């Protein structure tokens, strides 16, 4: 679904609109395990939202670890949902810290990154495993550009 909104929009009662600049980030995963990271943000004050969705085909639990969050907690955050974004239980609303662990039991987990500040840098590094595939895996951590 694509809407074209001119530079001047008139909103009437009952109509609301929210939009974000598409930043080329986010993805959908169904691999047994995977790593991903938030994109580098230049701190220009623009709004970006990135959405990562993880699916397990047989509704197995999904275990997500978010390492190294370093966001401006006033204007930037990561939301983790036990299912689809905005339609499911919010497992966490976080902006800083190390080794946050979340588990989804619905077979779907969604990670939403929201940024709109004047602070440059990366957002986070994350990896997940789908239960039954909880063996040891080697992940490459981001370079200094992302830390």
mmCIF file of N, CA and C in Angstrom:
data_model
loop_
_atom_site.group_PDB
_atom_site.id
_atom_site.type_symbol
_atom_site.label_atom_id
_atom_site.label_comp_id
_atom_site.label_asym_id
_atom_site.label_seq_id
_atom_site.Cartn_x
_atom_site.Cartn_y
_atom_site.Cartn_z
ATOM 1 N N UNK A 1 0.854 -1.165 0.000
ATOM 2 C CA UNK A 1 0.000 0.000 0.000
ATOM 3 C C UNK A 1 0.896 1.223 0.000
ATOM 4 N N UNK A 2 0.682 2.137 -0.920
ATOM 5 C CA UNK A 2 1.502 3.337 -1.049
ATOM 6 C C UNK A 2 0.589 4.544 -1.117
ATOM 7 N N UNK A 3 0.832 5.512 -0.238
ATOM 8 C CA UNK A 3 0.096 6.768 -0.260
ATOM 9 C C UNK A 3 1.038 7.862 -0.719
ATOM 10 N N UNK A 4 0.545 8.754 -1.539
ATOM 11 C CA UNK A 4 1.302 9.946 -1.893
ATOM 12 C C UNK A 4 0.675 11.104 -1.142
ATOM 13 N N UNK A 5 1.471 11.765 -0.317
ATOM 14 C CA UNK A 5 0.978 12.891 0.459
ATOM 15 C C UNK A 5 1.710 14.132 -0.017
ATOM 16 N N UNK A 6 0.989 15.127 -0.542
ATOM 17 C CA UNK A 6 1.664 16.346 -0.995
ATOM 18 C C UNK A 6 2.288 17.079 0.189
ATOM 19 N N UNK A 7 3.116 18.071 -0.104
ATOM 20 C CA UNK A 7 3.828 18.787 0.956
ATOM 21 C C UNK A 7 2.873 19.503 1.907
ATOM 22 N N UNK A 8 1.689 19.844 1.438
ATOM 23 C CA UNK A 8 0.679 20.451 2.298
ATOM 24 C C UNK A 8 -0.490 19.479 2.357
ATOM 25 N N UNK A 9 -0.785 19.011 3.538
ATOM 26 C CA UNK A 9 -1.879 18.056 3.701
ATOM 27 C C UNK A 9 -2.887 18.624 4.692
ATOM 28 N N UNK A 10 -4.153 18.446 4.397
ATOM 29 C CA UNK A 10 -5.206 18.891 5.278
ATOM 30 C C UNK A 10 -5.791 17.659 5.952
ATOM 31 N N UNK A 11 -5.805 17.679 7.273
ATOM 32 C CA UNK A 11 -6.341 16.550 8.020
ATOM 33 C C UNK A 11 -7.726 16.911 8.530
ATOM 34 N N UNK A 12 -8.665 16.017 8.338
ATOM 35 C CA UNK A 12 -10.013 16.220 8.815
ATOM 36 C C UNK A 12 -10.239 15.302 10.000
ATOM 37 N N UNK A 13 -11.299 15.574 10.746
ATOM 38 C CA UNK A 13 -11.619 14.750 11.905
ATOM 39 C C UNK A 13 -11.706 13.283 11.494
ATOM 40 N N UNK A 14 -11.102 12.434 12.275
ATOM 41 C CA UNK A 14 -11.148 11.004 11.994
ATOM 42 C C UNK A 14 -10.013 10.516 11.124
ATOM 43 N N UNK A 15 -9.213 11.405 10.606
ATOM 44 C CA UNK A 15 -8.094 11.009 9.755
ATOM 45 C C UNK A 15 -6.796 11.424 10.423
ATOM 46 N N UNK A 16 -5.876 10.490 10.525
ATOM 47 C CA UNK A 16 -4.551 10.836 11.034
ATOM 48 C C UNK A 16 -3.523 10.143 10.162
ATOM 49 N N UNK A 17 -2.357 10.724 10.102
ATOM 50 C CA UNK A 17 -1.303 10.156 9.266
ATOM 51 C C UNK A 17 0.018 10.218 10.010
ATOM 52 N N UNK A 18 0.783 9.164 9.879
ATOM 53 C CA UNK A 18 2.131 9.110 10.427
ATOM 54 C C UNK A 18 3.022 8.565 9.344
ATOM 55 N N UNK A 19 4.183 9.184 9.147
ATOM 56 C CA UNK A 19 5.097 8.674 8.138
ATOM 57 C C UNK A 19 6.521 8.851 8.617
ATOM 58 N N UNK A 20 7.400 8.026 8.062
ATOM 59 C CA UNK A 20 8.813 8.062 8.388
ATOM 60 C C UNK A 20 9.609 7.963 7.109
ATOM 61 N N UNK A 21 10.793 8.513 7.158
ATOM 62 C CA UNK A 21 11.707 8.359 6.031
ATOM 63 C C UNK A 21 12.143 6.896 5.972
ATOM 64 N N UNK A 22 12.050 6.293 4.816
ATOM 65 C CA UNK A 22 12.520 4.922 4.643
ATOM 66 C C UNK A 22 14.036 4.971 4.590
ATOM 67 N N UNK A 23 14.670 4.203 5.440
ATOM 68 C CA UNK A 23 16.109 4.329 5.618
ATOM 69 C C UNK A 23 16.875 3.121 5.089
ATOM 70 N N UNK A 24 16.196 2.199 4.450
ATOM 71 C CA UNK A 24 16.903 1.030 3.938
ATOM 72 C C UNK A 24 17.368 0.101 5.037
ATOM 73 N N UNK A 25 16.642 0.054 6.125
ATOM 74 C CA UNK A 25 17.031 -0.822 7.227
ATOM 75 C C UNK A 25 15.860 -1.718 7.595
ATOM 76 N N UNK A 26 16.168 -2.749 8.341
ATOM 77 C CA UNK A 26 15.163 -3.721 8.726
ATOM 78 C C UNK A 26 15.217 -4.922 7.805
ATOM 79 N N UNK A 27 14.519 -5.984 8.208
ATOM 80 C CA UNK A 27 14.536 -7.215 7.425
ATOM 81 C C UNK A 27 13.528 -8.185 8.020
ATOM 82 N N UNK A 28 13.295 -9.276 7.322
ATOM 83 C CA UNK A 28 12.488 -10.381 7.826
ATOM 84 C C UNK A 28 13.353 -11.625 7.808
ATOM 85 N N UNK A 29 13.384 -12.330 8.942
ATOM 86 C CA UNK A 29 14.232 -13.512 9.083
ATOM 87 C C UNK A 29 13.401 -14.741 9.418
ATOM 88 N N UNK A 30 13.848 -15.896 8.936
ATOM 89 C CA UNK A 30 13.265 -17.176 9.347
ATOM 90 C C UNK A 30 14.356 -18.232 9.513
ATOM 91 N N UNK A 31 15.618 -17.820 9.447
ATOM 92 C CA UNK A 31 16.722 -18.749 9.680
ATOM 93 C C UNK A 31 16.697 -19.214 11.133
ATOM 94 N N UNK A 32 17.289 -20.367 11.435
ATOM 95 C CA UNK A 32 17.318 -20.841 12.822
ATOM 96 C C UNK A 32 18.084 -19.905 13.755
ATOM 97 N N UNK A 33 19.041 -19.154 13.219
ATOM 98 C CA UNK A 33 19.784 -18.166 13.998
ATOM 99 C C UNK A 33 20.327 -17.115 13.046
ATOM 100 N N UNK A 34 20.510 -15.918 13.569
ATOM 101 C CA UNK A 34 20.926 -14.802 12.716
ATOM 102 C C UNK A 34 21.394 -13.661 13.612
ATOM 103 N N UNK A 35 22.253 -12.817 13.096
ATOM 104 C CA UNK A 35 22.621 -11.581 13.785
ATOM 105 C C UNK A 35 22.239 -10.397 12.896
ATOM 106 N N UNK A 36 22.018 -9.247 13.514
ATOM 107 C CA UNK A 36 21.717 -8.024 12.776
ATOM 108 C C UNK A 36 22.044 -6.831 13.668
ATOM 109 N N UNK A 37 22.122 -5.653 13.069
ATOM 110 C CA UNK A 37 22.454 -4.463 13.849
ATOM 111 C C UNK A 37 21.702 -3.257 13.315
ATOM 112 N N UNK A 38 21.565 -2.266 14.173
ATOM 113 C CA UNK A 38 20.972 -1.008 13.756
ATOM 114 C C UNK A 38 21.940 -0.265 12.860
ATOM 115 N N UNK A 39 21.434 0.498 11.910
ATOM 116 C CA UNK A 39 22.314 1.216 10.984
ATOM 117 C C UNK A 39 22.996 2.395 11.667
ATOM 118 N N UNK A 40 24.076 2.846 11.074
ATOM 119 C CA UNK A 40 24.729 4.062 11.561
ATOM 120 C C UNK A 40 23.782 5.236 11.311
ATOM 121 N N UNK A 41 23.638 6.086 12.306
ATOM 122 C CA UNK A 41 22.747 7.245 12.223
ATOM 123 C C UNK A 41 23.596 8.501 12.315
ATOM 124 N N UNK A 42 23.406 9.438 11.392
ATOM 125 C CA UNK A 42 24.290 10.602 11.319
ATOM 126 C C UNK A 42 23.930 11.738 12.271
ATOM 127 N N UNK A 43 22.854 11.607 13.023
ATOM 128 C CA UNK A 43 22.512 12.615 14.015
ATOM 129 C C UNK A 43 21.985 13.913 13.434
ATOM 130 N N UNK A 44 21.341 13.843 12.279
ATOM 131 C CA UNK A 44 20.832 15.061 11.640
ATOM 132 C C UNK A 44 19.432 15.452 12.118
ATOM 133 N N UNK A 45 18.882 14.716 13.074
ATOM 134 C CA UNK A 45 17.570 15.041 13.612
ATOM 135 C C UNK A 45 16.411 14.461 12.837
ATOM 136 N N UNK A 46 16.683 13.824 11.711
ATOM 137 C CA UNK A 46 15.599 13.219 10.934
ATOM 138 C C UNK A 46 15.090 11.967 11.650
ATOM 139 N N UNK A 47 13.869 11.585 11.322
ATOM 140 C CA UNK A 47 13.260 10.413 11.938
ATOM 141 C C UNK A 47 13.475 9.196 11.057
ATOM 142 N N UNK A 48 13.979 8.135 11.661
ATOM 143 C CA UNK A 48 14.042 6.852 10.963
ATOM 144 C C UNK A 48 13.396 5.799 11.845
ATOM 145 N N UNK A 49 12.785 4.834 11.219
ATOM 146 C CA UNK A 49 12.278 3.659 11.906
ATOM 147 C C UNK A 49 12.703 2.450 11.101
ATOM 148 N N UNK A 50 13.209 1.466 11.794
ATOM 149 C CA UNK A 50 13.629 0.214 11.175
ATOM 150 C C UNK A 50 12.859 -0.907 11.849
ATOM 151 N N UNK A 51 12.467 -1.893 11.070
ATOM 152 C CA UNK A 51 11.657 -2.984 11.586
ATOM 153 C C UNK A 51 12.261 -4.312 11.160
ATOM 154 N N UNK A 52 12.573 -5.153 12.139
ATOM 155 C CA UNK A 52 13.056 -6.503 11.874
ATOM 156 C C UNK A 52 12.012 -7.467 12.415
ATOM 157 N N UNK A 53 11.614 -8.434 11.603
ATOM 158 C CA UNK A 53 10.630 -9.433 12.009
ATOM 159 C C UNK A 53 11.265 -10.807 11.903
ATOM 160 N N UNK A 54 11.102 -11.596 12.953
ATOM 161 C CA UNK A 54 11.659 -12.947 13.016
ATOM 162 C C UNK A 54 10.496 -13.923 13.102
ATOM 163 N N UNK A 55 10.503 -14.940 12.237
ATOM 164 C CA UNK A 55 9.456 -15.962 12.226
ATOM 165 C C UNK A 55 10.072 -17.334 12.441
ATOM 166 N N UNK A 56 9.403 -18.162 13.251
ATOM 167 C CA UNK A 56 9.756 -19.581 13.311
ATOM 168 C C UNK A 56 8.597 -20.338 12.664
ATOM 169 N N UNK A 57 8.913 -21.186 11.710
ATOM 170 C CA UNK A 57 7.869 -21.851 10.926
ATOM 171 C C UNK A 57 6.951 -22.728 11.759
ATOM 172 N N UNK A 58 7.471 -23.332 12.815
ATOM 173 C CA UNK A 58 6.645 -24.230 13.626
ATOM 174 C C UNK A 58 6.233 -23.583 14.948
ATOM 175 N N UNK A 59 6.272 -22.260 15.021
ATOM 176 C CA UNK A 59 5.901 -21.486 16.214
ATOM 177 C C UNK A 59 6.779 -21.792 17.422
ATOM 178 N N UNK A 60 8.003 -22.240 17.177
ATOM 179 C CA UNK A 60 8.948 -22.458 18.276
ATOM 180 C C UNK A 60 9.304 -21.121 18.913
ATOM 181 N N UNK A 61 9.661 -21.136 20.197
ATOM 182 C CA UNK A 61 10.080 -19.897 20.851
ATOM 183 C C UNK A 61 11.306 -19.287 20.178
ATOM 184 N N UNK A 62 11.366 -17.974 20.204
ATOM 185 C CA UNK A 62 12.480 -17.214 19.635
ATOM 186 C C UNK A 62 13.170 -16.492 20.790
ATOM 187 N N UNK A 63 14.480 -16.678 20.910
ATOM 188 C CA UNK A 63 15.257 -16.026 21.966
ATOM 189 C C UNK A 63 16.148 -14.969 21.312
ATOM 190 N N UNK A 64 15.945 -13.716 21.696
ATOM 191 C CA UNK A 64 16.671 -12.582 21.136
ATOM 192 C C UNK A 64 17.571 -11.970 22.199
ATOM 193 N N UNK A 65 18.812 -11.693 21.826
ATOM 194 C CA UNK A 65 19.731 -10.968 22.704
ATOM 195 C C UNK A 65 20.119 -9.666 22.018
ATOM 196 N N UNK A 66 19.902 -8.564 22.699
ATOM 197 C CA UNK A 66 20.322 -7.250 22.218
ATOM 198 C C UNK A 66 21.548 -6.848 23.017
ATOM 199 N N UNK A 67 22.663 -6.711 22.339
ATOM 200 C CA UNK A 67 23.907 -6.304 22.987
ATOM 201 C C UNK A 67 24.220 -4.870 22.626
ATOM 202 N N UNK A 68 24.781 -4.188 23.559
ATOM 203 C CA UNK A 68 25.273 -2.828 23.387
ATOM 204 C C UNK A 68 24.236 -1.889 22.779
ATOM 205 N N UNK A 69 23.312 -1.452 23.596
ATOM 206 C CA UNK A 69 22.404 -0.381 23.189
ATOM 207 C C UNK A 69 22.963 0.932 23.704
ATOM 208 N N UNK A 70 23.050 1.919 22.834
ATOM 209 C CA UNK A 70 23.582 3.219 23.211
ATOM 210 C C UNK A 70 22.787 4.294 22.478
ATOM 211 N N UNK A 71 21.571 4.523 22.952
ATOM 212 C CA UNK A 71 20.669 5.468 22.304
ATOM 213 C C UNK A 71 20.357 6.627 23.240
ATOM 214 N N UNK A 72 19.906 7.727 22.677
ATOM 215 C CA UNK A 72 19.411 8.874 23.436
ATOM 216 C C UNK A 72 18.019 8.482 23.928
ATOM 217 N N UNK A 73 17.882 8.229 25.206
ATOM 218 C CA UNK A 73 16.639 7.656 25.737
ATOM 219 C C UNK A 73 15.439 8.593 25.620
ATOM 220 N N UNK A 74 15.660 9.870 25.355
ATOM 221 C CA UNK A 74 14.556 10.807 25.187
ATOM 222 C C UNK A 74 13.922 10.699 23.805
ATOM 223 N N UNK A 75 14.744 10.496 22.777
ATOM 224 C CA UNK A 75 14.254 10.517 21.398
ATOM 225 C C UNK A 75 14.525 9.234 20.619
ATOM 226 N N UNK A 76 15.104 8.243 21.250
ATOM 227 C CA UNK A 76 15.481 7.018 20.540
ATOM 228 C C UNK A 76 15.187 5.815 21.427
ATOM 229 N N UNK A 77 14.749 4.735 20.812
ATOM 230 C CA UNK A 77 14.435 3.539 21.591
ATOM 231 C C UNK A 77 14.362 2.324 20.682
ATOM 232 N N UNK A 78 14.364 1.166 21.321
ATOM 233 C CA UNK A 78 14.096 -0.108 20.663
ATOM 234 C C UNK A 78 12.901 -0.725 21.374
ATOM 235 N N UNK A 79 11.885 -1.099 20.609
ATOM 236 C CA UNK A 79 10.748 -1.852 21.132
ATOM 237 C C UNK A 79 10.871 -3.288 20.643
ATOM 238 N N UNK A 80 10.603 -4.237 21.523
ATOM 239 C CA UNK A 80 10.599 -5.657 21.166
ATOM 240 C C UNK A 80 9.193 -6.180 21.436
ATOM 241 N N UNK A 81 8.575 -6.770 20.414
ATOM 242 C CA UNK A 81 7.207 -7.268 20.506
ATOM 243 C C UNK A 81 7.164 -8.785 20.405
ATOM 244 N N UNK A 82 6.242 -9.394 21.162
ATOM 245 C CA UNK A 82 5.996 -10.835 21.094
ATOM 246 C C UNK A 82 4.955 -11.088 20.010
ATOM 247 N N UNK A 83 5.336 -10.874 18.777
ATOM 248 C CA UNK A 83 4.428 -10.992 17.642
ATOM 249 C C UNK A 83 4.654 -9.816 16.712
ATOM 250 N N UNK A 84 3.588 -9.409 16.031
ATOM 251 C CA UNK A 84 3.682 -8.303 15.080
ATOM 252 C C UNK A 84 3.680 -6.958 15.802
ATOM 253 N N UNK A 85 4.337 -5.994 15.197
ATOM 254 C CA UNK A 85 4.465 -4.672 15.797
ATOM 255 C C UNK A 85 3.090 -4.043 16.017
ATOM 256 N N UNK A 86 2.928 -3.395 17.156
ATOM 257 C CA UNK A 86 1.730 -2.667 17.572
ATOM 258 C C UNK A 86 0.503 -3.546 17.804
ATOM 259 N N UNK A 87 0.537 -4.826 17.446
ATOM 260 C CA UNK A 87 -0.620 -5.698 17.621
ATOM 261 C C UNK A 87 -0.377 -6.750 18.684
ATOM 262 N N UNK A 88 0.800 -6.738 19.291
ATOM 263 C CA UNK A 88 1.190 -7.799 20.210
ATOM 264 C C UNK A 88 1.742 -7.201 21.493
ATOM 265 N N UNK A 89 1.987 -8.079 22.451
ATOM 266 C CA UNK A 89 2.533 -7.641 23.731
ATOM 267 C C UNK A 89 3.915 -7.027 23.543
ATOM 268 N N UNK A 90 4.132 -5.895 24.189
ATOM 269 C CA UNK A 90 5.440 -5.246 24.184
ATOM 270 C C UNK A 90 6.302 -5.932 25.241
ATOM 271 N N UNK A 91 7.366 -6.597 24.798
ATOM 272 C CA UNK A 91 8.264 -7.290 25.720
ATOM 273 C C UNK A 91 9.273 -6.336 26.344
ATOM 274 N N UNK A 92 9.632 -5.281 25.623
ATOM 275 C CA UNK A 92 10.614 -4.355 26.158
ATOM 276 C C UNK A 92 10.649 -3.048 25.406
ATOM 277 N N UNK A 93 10.912 -1.984 26.145
ATOM 278 C CA UNK A 93 11.126 -0.642 25.605
ATOM 279 C C UNK A 93 12.457 -0.201 26.187
ATOM 280 N N UNK A 94 13.532 -0.294 25.415
ATOM 281 C CA UNK A 94 14.866 -0.093 25.961
ATOM 282 C C UNK A 94 15.661 0.896 25.114
ATOM 283 N N UNK A 95 16.693 1.470 25.728
ATOM 284 C CA UNK A 95 17.513 2.440 25.005
ATOM 285 C C UNK A 95 18.990 2.344 25.359
ATOM 286 N N UNK A 96 19.349 1.617 26.388
ATOM 287 C CA UNK A 96 20.766 1.504 26.729
ATOM 288 C C UNK A 96 21.002 0.224 27.524
ATOM 289 N N UNK A 97 22.254 -0.172 27.585
ATOM 290 C CA UNK A 97 22.624 -1.333 28.383
ATOM 291 C C UNK A 97 23.237 -2.436 27.553
ATOM 292 N N UNK A 98 23.518 -3.528 28.225
ATOM 293 C CA UNK A 98 24.182 -4.681 27.618
ATOM 294 C C UNK A 98 23.346 -5.932 27.837
ATOM 295 N N UNK A 99 23.330 -6.798 26.872
ATOM 296 C CA UNK A 99 22.793 -8.165 26.970
ATOM 297 C C UNK A 99 21.358 -8.242 27.475
ATOM 298 N N UNK A 100 20.477 -7.545 26.816
ATOM 299 C CA UNK A 100 19.050 -7.693 27.074
ATOM 300 C C UNK A 100 18.590 -8.967 26.377
ATOM 301 N N UNK A 101 17.833 -9.813 27.067
ATOM 302 C CA UNK A 101 17.369 -11.080 26.498
ATOM 303 C C UNK A 101 15.843 -11.112 26.553
ATOM 304 N N UNK A 102 15.230 -11.436 25.417
ATOM 305 C CA UNK A 102 13.777 -11.522 25.308
ATOM 306 C C UNK A 102 13.407 -12.846 24.659
ATOM 307 N N UNK A 103 12.251 -13.396 25.049
ATOM 308 C CA UNK A 103 11.765 -14.644 24.459
ATOM 309 C C UNK A 103 10.339 -14.447 23.974
ATOM 310 N N UNK A 104 10.095 -14.843 22.731
ATOM 311 C CA UNK A 104 8.759 -14.808 22.146
ATOM 312 C C UNK A 104 8.237 -16.232 22.060
ATOM 313 N N UNK A 105 6.991 -16.431 22.468
ATOM 314 C CA UNK A 105 6.376 -17.754 22.417
ATOM 315 C C UNK A 105 5.288 -17.843 21.354
ATOM 316 N N UNK A 106 5.168 -16.828 20.501
ATOM 317 C CA UNK A 106 4.115 -16.814 19.488
ATOM 318 C C UNK A 106 4.594 -17.283 18.121
ATOM 319 N N UNK A 107 5.902 -17.496 17.973
ATOM 320 C CA UNK A 107 6.449 -17.864 16.674
ATOM 321 C C UNK A 107 6.829 -16.666 15.826
ATOM 322 N N UNK A 108 6.570 -15.466 16.342
ATOM 323 C CA UNK A 108 6.953 -14.228 15.659
ATOM 324 C C UNK A 108 7.460 -13.236 16.695
ATOM 325 N N UNK A 109 8.548 -12.563 16.356
ATOM 326 C CA UNK A 109 9.076 -11.495 17.207
ATOM 327 C C UNK A 109 9.415 -10.317 16.303
ATOM 328 N N UNK A 110 9.131 -9.114 16.776
ATOM 329 C CA UNK A 110 9.414 -7.916 15.999
ATOM 330 C C UNK A 110 10.267 -6.961 16.821
ATOM 331 N N UNK A 111 11.281 -6.401 16.169
ATOM 332 C CA UNK A 111 12.166 -5.413 16.788
ATOM 333 C C UNK A 111 12.004 -4.111 16.010
ATOM 334 N N UNK A 112 11.659 -3.051 16.708
ATOM 335 C CA UNK A 112 11.457 -1.734 16.108
ATOM 336 C C UNK A 112 12.496 -0.768 16.668
ATOM 337 N N UNK A 113 13.270 -0.154 15.793
ATOM 338 C CA UNK A 113 14.231 0.881 16.182
ATOM 339 C C UNK A 113 13.682 2.229 15.740
ATOM 340 N N UNK A 114 13.598 3.175 16.667
ATOM 341 C CA UNK A 114 13.143 4.537 16.369
ATOM 342 C C UNK A 114 14.254 5.499 16.760
ATOM 343 N N UNK A 115 14.632 6.385 15.822
ATOM 344 C CA UNK A 115 15.679 7.384 16.088
ATOM 345 C C UNK A 115 15.256 8.725 15.512
ATOM 346 N N UNK A 116 15.443 9.773 16.299
ATOM 347 C CA UNK A 116 15.231 11.151 15.836
ATOM 348 C C UNK A 116 15.928 12.096 16.808
ATOM 349 N N UNK A 117 17.229 12.167 16.716
ATOM 350 C CA UNK A 117 17.987 13.035 17.610
ATOM 351 C C UNK A 117 19.145 13.671 16.844
ATOM 352 N N UNK A 118 19.911 14.430 17.565
ATOM 353 C CA UNK A 118 21.105 15.055 16.982
ATOM 354 C C UNK A 118 22.362 14.371 17.501
ATOM 355 N N UNK A 119 22.223 13.115 17.856
ATOM 356 C CA UNK A 119 23.331 12.321 18.369
ATOM 357 C C UNK A 119 23.654 11.233 17.356
ATOM 358 N N UNK A 120 24.850 11.277 16.813
ATOM 359 C CA UNK A 120 25.263 10.293 15.806
ATOM 360 C C UNK A 120 25.726 9.006 16.477
ATOM 361 N N UNK A 121 25.722 7.928 15.709
ATOM 362 C CA UNK A 121 26.237 6.647 16.195
ATOM 363 C C UNK A 121 25.341 5.504 15.789
ATOM 364 N N UNK A 122 25.706 4.337 16.258
ATOM 365 C CA UNK A 122 24.915 3.152 15.950
ATOM 366 C C UNK A 122 23.882 2.933 17.035
ATOM 367 N N UNK A 123 22.990 2.026 16.796
ATOM 368 C CA UNK A 123 21.937 1.756 17.757
ATOM 369 C C UNK A 123 22.181 0.542 18.617
ATOM 370 N N UNK A 124 22.451 -0.605 17.988
ATOM 371 C CA UNK A 124 22.574 -1.840 18.748
ATOM 372 C C UNK A 124 23.149 -2.939 17.873
ATOM 373 N N UNK A 125 23.487 -4.033 18.512
ATOM 374 C CA UNK A 125 23.833 -5.284 17.845
ATOM 375 C C UNK A 125 22.950 -6.349 18.463
ATOM 376 N N UNK A 126 22.379 -7.236 17.645
ATOM 377 C CA UNK A 126 21.459 -8.253 18.147
ATOM 378 C C UNK A 126 21.703 -9.588 17.464
ATOM 379 N N UNK A 127 21.290 -10.639 18.135
ATOM 380 C CA UNK A 127 21.285 -11.963 17.524
ATOM 381 C C UNK A 127 20.156 -12.771 18.150
ATOM 382 N N UNK A 128 19.659 -13.736 17.396
ATOM 383 C CA UNK A 128 18.572 -14.566 17.903
ATOM 384 C C UNK A 128 18.837 -16.027 17.573
ATOM 385 N N UNK A 129 18.146 -16.889 18.310
ATOM 386 C CA UNK A 129 18.098 -18.324 18.059
ATOM 387 C C UNK A 129 16.646 -18.752 18.166
ATOM 388 N N UNK A 130 16.248 -19.661 17.312
ATOM 389 C CA UNK A 130 14.929 -20.269 17.438
ATOM 390 C C UNK A 130 15.108 -21.532 18.263
ATOM 391 N N UNK A 131 14.288 -21.692 19.306
ATOM 392 C CA UNK A 131 14.418 -22.822 20.230
ATOM 393 C C UNK A 131 14.486 -24.123 19.453
ATOM 394 N N UNK A 132 15.321 -25.021 19.934
ATOM 395 C CA UNK A 132 15.590 -26.248 19.205
ATOM 396 C C UNK A 132 16.839 -26.090 18.365
ATOM 397 N N UNK A 133 17.284 -24.848 18.209
ATOM 398 C CA UNK A 133 18.506 -24.523 17.474
ATOM 399 C C UNK A 133 19.418 -23.688 18.365
ATOM 400 N N UNK A 134 19.442 -24.011 19.650
ATOM 401 C CA UNK A 134 20.163 -23.186 20.603
ATOM 402 C C UNK A 134 21.610 -23.607 20.780
ATOM 403 N N UNK A 135 22.190 -24.211 19.778
ATOM 404 C CA UNK A 135 23.601 -24.583 19.849
ATOM 405 C C UNK A 135 24.492 -23.356 19.847
ATOM 406 N N UNK A 136 25.782 -23.579 19.824
ATOM 407 C CA UNK A 136 26.741 -22.484 19.815
ATOM 408 C C UNK A 136 26.956 -22.003 18.391
ATOM 409 N N UNK A 137 26.851 -20.706 18.202
ATOM 410 C CA UNK A 137 27.053 -20.101 16.893
ATOM 411 C C UNK A 137 28.037 -18.952 17.035
ATOM 412 N N UNK A 138 28.807 -18.709 16.018
ATOM 413 C CA UNK A 138 29.756 -17.602 16.025
ATOM 414 C C UNK A 138 29.170 -16.446 15.233
ATOM 415 N N UNK A 139 29.100 -15.281 15.860
ATOM 416 C CA UNK A 139 28.601 -14.091 15.197
ATOM 417 C C UNK A 139 29.721 -13.076 15.110
ATOM 418 N N UNK A 140 29.778 -12.368 14.016
ATOM 419 C CA UNK A 140 30.758 -11.302 13.860
ATOM 420 C C UNK A 140 30.183 -10.029 14.453
ATOM 421 N N UNK A 141 30.900 -9.426 15.381
ATOM 422 C CA UNK A 141 30.432 -8.201 16.002
ATOM 423 C C UNK A 141 30.738 -7.021 15.097
ATOM 424 N N UNK A 142 29.952 -5.959 15.194
ATOM 425 C CA UNK A 142 30.143 -4.820 14.306
ATOM 426 C C UNK A 142 31.497 -4.151 14.521
ATOM 427 N N UNK A 143 31.929 -3.430 13.514
ATOM 428 C CA UNK A 143 33.194 -2.706 13.600
ATOM 429 C C UNK A 143 33.023 -1.484 14.490
ATOM 430 N N UNK A 144 34.113 -0.796 14.736
ATOM 431 C CA UNK A 144 34.090 0.379 15.611
ATOM 432 C C UNK A 144 33.106 1.438 15.118
ATOM 433 N N UNK A 145 32.825 1.473 13.824
ATOM 434 C CA UNK A 145 31.855 2.429 13.290
ATOM 435 C C UNK A 145 30.502 2.258 13.962
ATOM 436 N N UNK A 146 30.172 1.042 14.360
ATOM 437 C CA UNK A 146 28.870 0.761 14.936
ATOM 438 C C UNK A 146 28.877 0.775 16.454
ATOM 439 N N UNK A 147 29.992 1.000 17.077
ATOM 440 C CA UNK A 147 30.035 1.006 18.541
ATOM 441 C C UNK A 147 30.260 2.375 19.107
#
